[in-house]
mmCIF file of C-alpha atoms in Angstrom:
data_model
loop_
_atom_site.group_PDB
_atom_site.id
_atom_site.type_symbol
_atom_site.label_atom_id
_atom_site.label_comp_id
_atom_site.label_asym_id
_atom_site.label_seq_id
_atom_site.Cartn_x
_atom_site.Cartn_y
_atom_site.Cartn_z
ATOM 1 C CA THR A 1 110.620 181.635 54.916
ATOM 2 C CA SER A 2 109.312 179.663 57.871
ATOM 3 C CA VAL A 3 108.254 181.140 61.150
ATOM 4 C CA LEU A 4 108.915 179.199 64.374
ATOM 5 C CA THR A 5 107.031 179.472 67.648
ATOM 6 C CA TRP A 6 108.593 178.612 70.990
ATOM 7 C CA ALA A 7 106.015 176.078 72.170
ATOM 8 C CA ALA A 8 107.339 174.754 75.559
ATOM 9 C CA GLY A 9 110.288 174.283 77.761
ATOM 10 C CA TYR A 10 112.775 176.865 79.114
ATOM 11 C CA SER A 11 115.248 179.270 77.575
ATOM 12 C CA MET A 12 118.168 178.066 79.774
ATOM 13 C CA SER A 13 120.302 174.984 79.392
ATOM 14 C CA ASN A 14 121.054 172.041 81.635
ATOM 15 C CA LEU A 15 117.706 172.024 83.526
ATOM 16 C CA ALA A 16 116.164 169.059 85.369
ATOM 17 C CA GLY A 17 113.108 167.198 84.308
ATOM 18 C CA THR A 18 109.667 167.742 85.901
ATOM 19 C CA TYR A 19 108.218 164.306 86.026
ATOM 20 C CA GLY A 20 104.892 164.746 87.745
ATOM 21 C CA THR A 21 102.872 161.550 88.269
ATOM 22 C CA MET A 22 103.653 158.640 86.057
ATOM 23 C CA GLY A 23 100.903 158.156 83.519
ATOM 24 C CA THR A 24 99.327 161.570 83.932
ATOM 25 C CA GLY A 25 99.790 164.223 81.327
ATOM 26 C CA SER A 26 100.352 167.901 82.275
ATOM 27 C CA THR A 27 101.706 171.098 80.721
ATOM 28 C CA ASP A 28 103.759 171.311 83.935
ATOM 29 C CA ASN A 29 105.602 168.063 83.095
ATOM 30 C CA LEU A 30 108.843 168.331 81.074
ATOM 31 C CA PRO A 31 111.683 165.902 80.253
ATOM 32 C CA GLY A 32 115.057 167.059 81.495
ATOM 33 C CA ALA A 33 117.672 168.472 79.084
ATOM 34 C CA ARG A 34 119.369 165.636 77.130
ATOM 35 C CA TYR A 35 121.098 164.429 73.954
ATOM 36 C CA GLY A 36 121.480 161.063 72.236
ATOM 37 C CA ALA A 37 117.806 160.169 72.844
ATOM 38 C CA THR A 38 115.527 158.394 70.387
ATOM 39 C CA ARG A 39 112.275 159.874 69.299
ATOM 40 C CA TRP A 40 109.326 158.915 67.135
ATOM 41 C CA ARG A 41 105.676 159.725 66.198
ATOM 42 C CA ASP A 42 102.862 157.279 66.700
ATOM 43 C CA ALA A 43 99.822 156.698 64.451
ATOM 44 C CA GLY A 44 97.735 159.053 66.710
ATOM 45 C CA GLY A 45 100.129 161.989 66.102
ATOM 46 C CA ASN A 46 101.745 161.845 69.578
ATOM 47 C CA PHE A 47 105.527 162.344 69.896
ATOM 48 C CA TRP A 48 107.578 159.952 72.009
ATOM 49 C CA LEU A 49 111.016 160.346 73.644
ATOM 50 C CA PHE A 50 113.239 157.641 75.212
ATOM 51 C CA GLY A 51 116.474 157.830 77.173
ATOM 52 C CA GLY A 52 119.563 159.805 76.199
ATOM 53 C CA TYR A 53 122.196 161.424 78.320
ATOM 54 C CA GLY A 54 120.974 164.330 80.378
ATOM 55 C CA ILE A 55 119.550 165.792 83.554
ATOM 56 C CA ASP A 56 117.135 163.770 85.760
ATOM 57 C CA SER A 57 114.537 164.924 88.231
ATOM 58 C CA ALA A 58 117.063 165.575 90.923
ATOM 59 C CA SER A 59 119.259 167.799 88.711
ATOM 60 C CA ALA A 60 121.882 164.991 88.432
ATOM 61 C CA GLU A 61 123.513 164.251 85.089
ATOM 62 C CA GLY A 62 123.842 160.740 83.554
ATOM 63 C CA TRP A 63 122.306 158.076 81.340
ATOM 64 C CA LEU A 64 118.468 158.114 81.296
ATOM 65 C CA ASN A 65 115.910 155.420 80.685
ATOM 66 C CA ASP A 66 112.696 157.517 80.919
ATOM 67 C CA LEU A 67 109.912 157.220 78.320
ATOM 68 C CA TRP A 68 107.757 160.244 77.530
ATOM 69 C CA LYS A 69 104.786 161.062 75.348
ATOM 70 C CA LEU A 70 103.924 164.524 74.086
ATOM 71 C CA ASN A 71 100.450 165.435 72.866
ATOM 72 C CA PRO A 72 101.235 168.112 70.269
ATOM 73 C CA GLU A 73 97.696 169.549 70.422
ATOM 74 C CA THR A 74 97.656 170.218 74.175
ATOM 75 C CA LEU A 75 101.503 170.353 74.757
ATOM 76 C CA GLU A 76 101.009 167.948 77.638
ATOM 77 C CA TRP A 77 103.937 165.709 78.440
ATOM 78 C CA THR A 78 103.258 162.246 80.067
ATOM 79 C CA TRP A 79 106.009 160.385 81.837
ATOM 80 C CA VAL A 80 105.094 156.833 80.714
ATOM 81 C CA ALA A 81 107.790 154.523 81.985
ATOM 82 C CA GLY A 82 111.390 154.243 83.301
ATOM 83 C CA SER A 83 113.006 156.086 86.116
ATOM 84 C CA GLY A 84 113.035 159.736 87.039
ATOM 85 C CA TYR A 85 116.671 159.251 88.115
ATOM 86 C CA HIS A 86 119.718 158.567 85.958
ATOM 87 C CA GLY A 87 121.870 155.471 86.070
ATOM 88 C CA GLN A 88 119.181 152.784 86.143
ATOM 89 C CA GLY A 89 120.032 149.323 84.877
ATOM 90 C CA GLY A 90 117.619 147.343 82.642
ATOM 91 C CA ALA A 91 114.799 145.085 83.866
ATOM 92 C CA TYR A 92 114.940 142.399 81.170
ATOM 93 C CA GLY A 93 112.312 139.914 82.305
ATOM 94 C CA THR A 94 111.956 136.785 80.148
ATOM 95 C CA LYS A 95 113.146 137.081 76.544
ATOM 96 C CA GLY A 96 110.243 137.165 74.165
ATOM 97 C CA THR A 97 107.631 137.958 76.831
ATOM 98 C CA ALA A 98 106.117 141.372 77.118
ATOM 99 C CA SER A 99 105.641 142.820 80.597
ATOM 100 C CA THR A 100 104.980 146.263 82.132
ATOM 101 C CA SER A 101 107.905 145.542 84.418
ATOM 102 C CA ASN A 102 110.389 145.242 81.519
ATOM 103 C CA ILE A 103 112.352 148.428 80.826
ATOM 104 C CA PRO A 104 115.543 149.035 78.862
ATOM 105 C CA GLY A 105 118.495 150.229 80.907
ATOM 106 C CA ALA A 106 119.607 153.845 80.838
ATOM 107 C CA ARG A 107 121.357 154.587 77.470
ATOM 108 C CA TYR A 108 122.194 157.127 74.839
ATOM 109 C CA PHE A 109 123.082 156.969 71.123
ATOM 110 C CA HIS A 110 120.921 153.914 70.660
ATOM 111 C CA VAL A 111 119.258 153.263 67.302
ATOM 112 C CA SER A 112 115.513 152.857 66.638
ATOM 113 C CA TRP A 113 113.077 152.103 63.906
ATOM 114 C CA PHE A 114 109.475 151.083 63.061
ATOM 115 C CA ASP A 115 108.703 147.771 61.385
ATOM 116 C CA THR A 116 105.978 147.245 58.738
ATOM 117 C CA GLN A 117 103.492 146.443 61.477
ATOM 118 C CA GLY A 118 104.023 149.818 63.250
ATOM 119 C CA ARG A 119 105.976 148.308 66.171
ATOM 120 C CA TYR A 120 108.797 150.354 67.647
ATOM 121 C CA TRP A 121 112.326 148.828 68.120
ATOM 122 C CA ILE A 122 115.370 149.956 70.043
ATOM 123 C CA PHE A 123 118.889 148.466 69.678
ATOM 124 C CA GLY A 124 122.035 148.931 71.672
ATOM 125 C CA GLY A 125 123.662 152.238 72.481
ATOM 126 C CA TYR A 126 125.984 153.126 75.376
ATOM 127 C CA GLY A 127 124.509 152.655 78.806
ATOM 128 C CA LEU A 128 123.707 150.187 81.558
ATOM 129 C CA ASP A 129 122.915 146.472 81.331
ATOM 130 C CA SER A 130 120.858 144.222 83.680
ATOM 131 C CA GLU A 131 123.605 144.402 86.293
ATOM 132 C CA SER A 132 123.958 148.195 85.989
ATOM 133 C CA ALA A 133 127.382 147.811 84.381
ATOM 134 C CA GLY A 134 128.148 150.486 81.845
ATOM 135 C CA GLY A 135 129.349 149.930 78.299
ATOM 136 C CA ARG A 136 128.344 149.331 74.676
ATOM 137 C CA LEU A 137 124.998 147.400 74.559
ATOM 138 C CA ASN A 138 123.663 144.931 71.945
ATOM 139 C CA ASP A 139 120.230 144.283 73.390
ATOM 140 C CA LEU A 140 117.158 144.491 71.225
ATOM 141 C CA TRP A 141 113.831 145.823 72.548
ATOM 142 C CA ARG A 142 110.281 145.963 70.903
#
């Protein structure tokens, strides 16, 4: 039999996220409750979480586009990118050109995968486009 340990978070449902300062890890930071997010593990052993439908930093419910990193050794969450508030449209920039100002719109039930070069990809889902219009998305992000 396996034994589980409650490592972080709260024992109650539907709680808001505690975002802290973007880019700064802390055991006080915590993504809000959500479902339909994507998650992955990087080569360094960190866990990542993007988007979903859930509770933002102001206790409001909706589509999220926040990106989080968890260090499993220290249990520090870092809010990496995206908004602390639900309902944010995408910032697409120029197709094919990477930029720190590019961010997918809020979404949930999107699909994700790693390619053979270790790059992370996100496709579609249900959420907000570049004009903050809601619907089924077919955008591809790397």
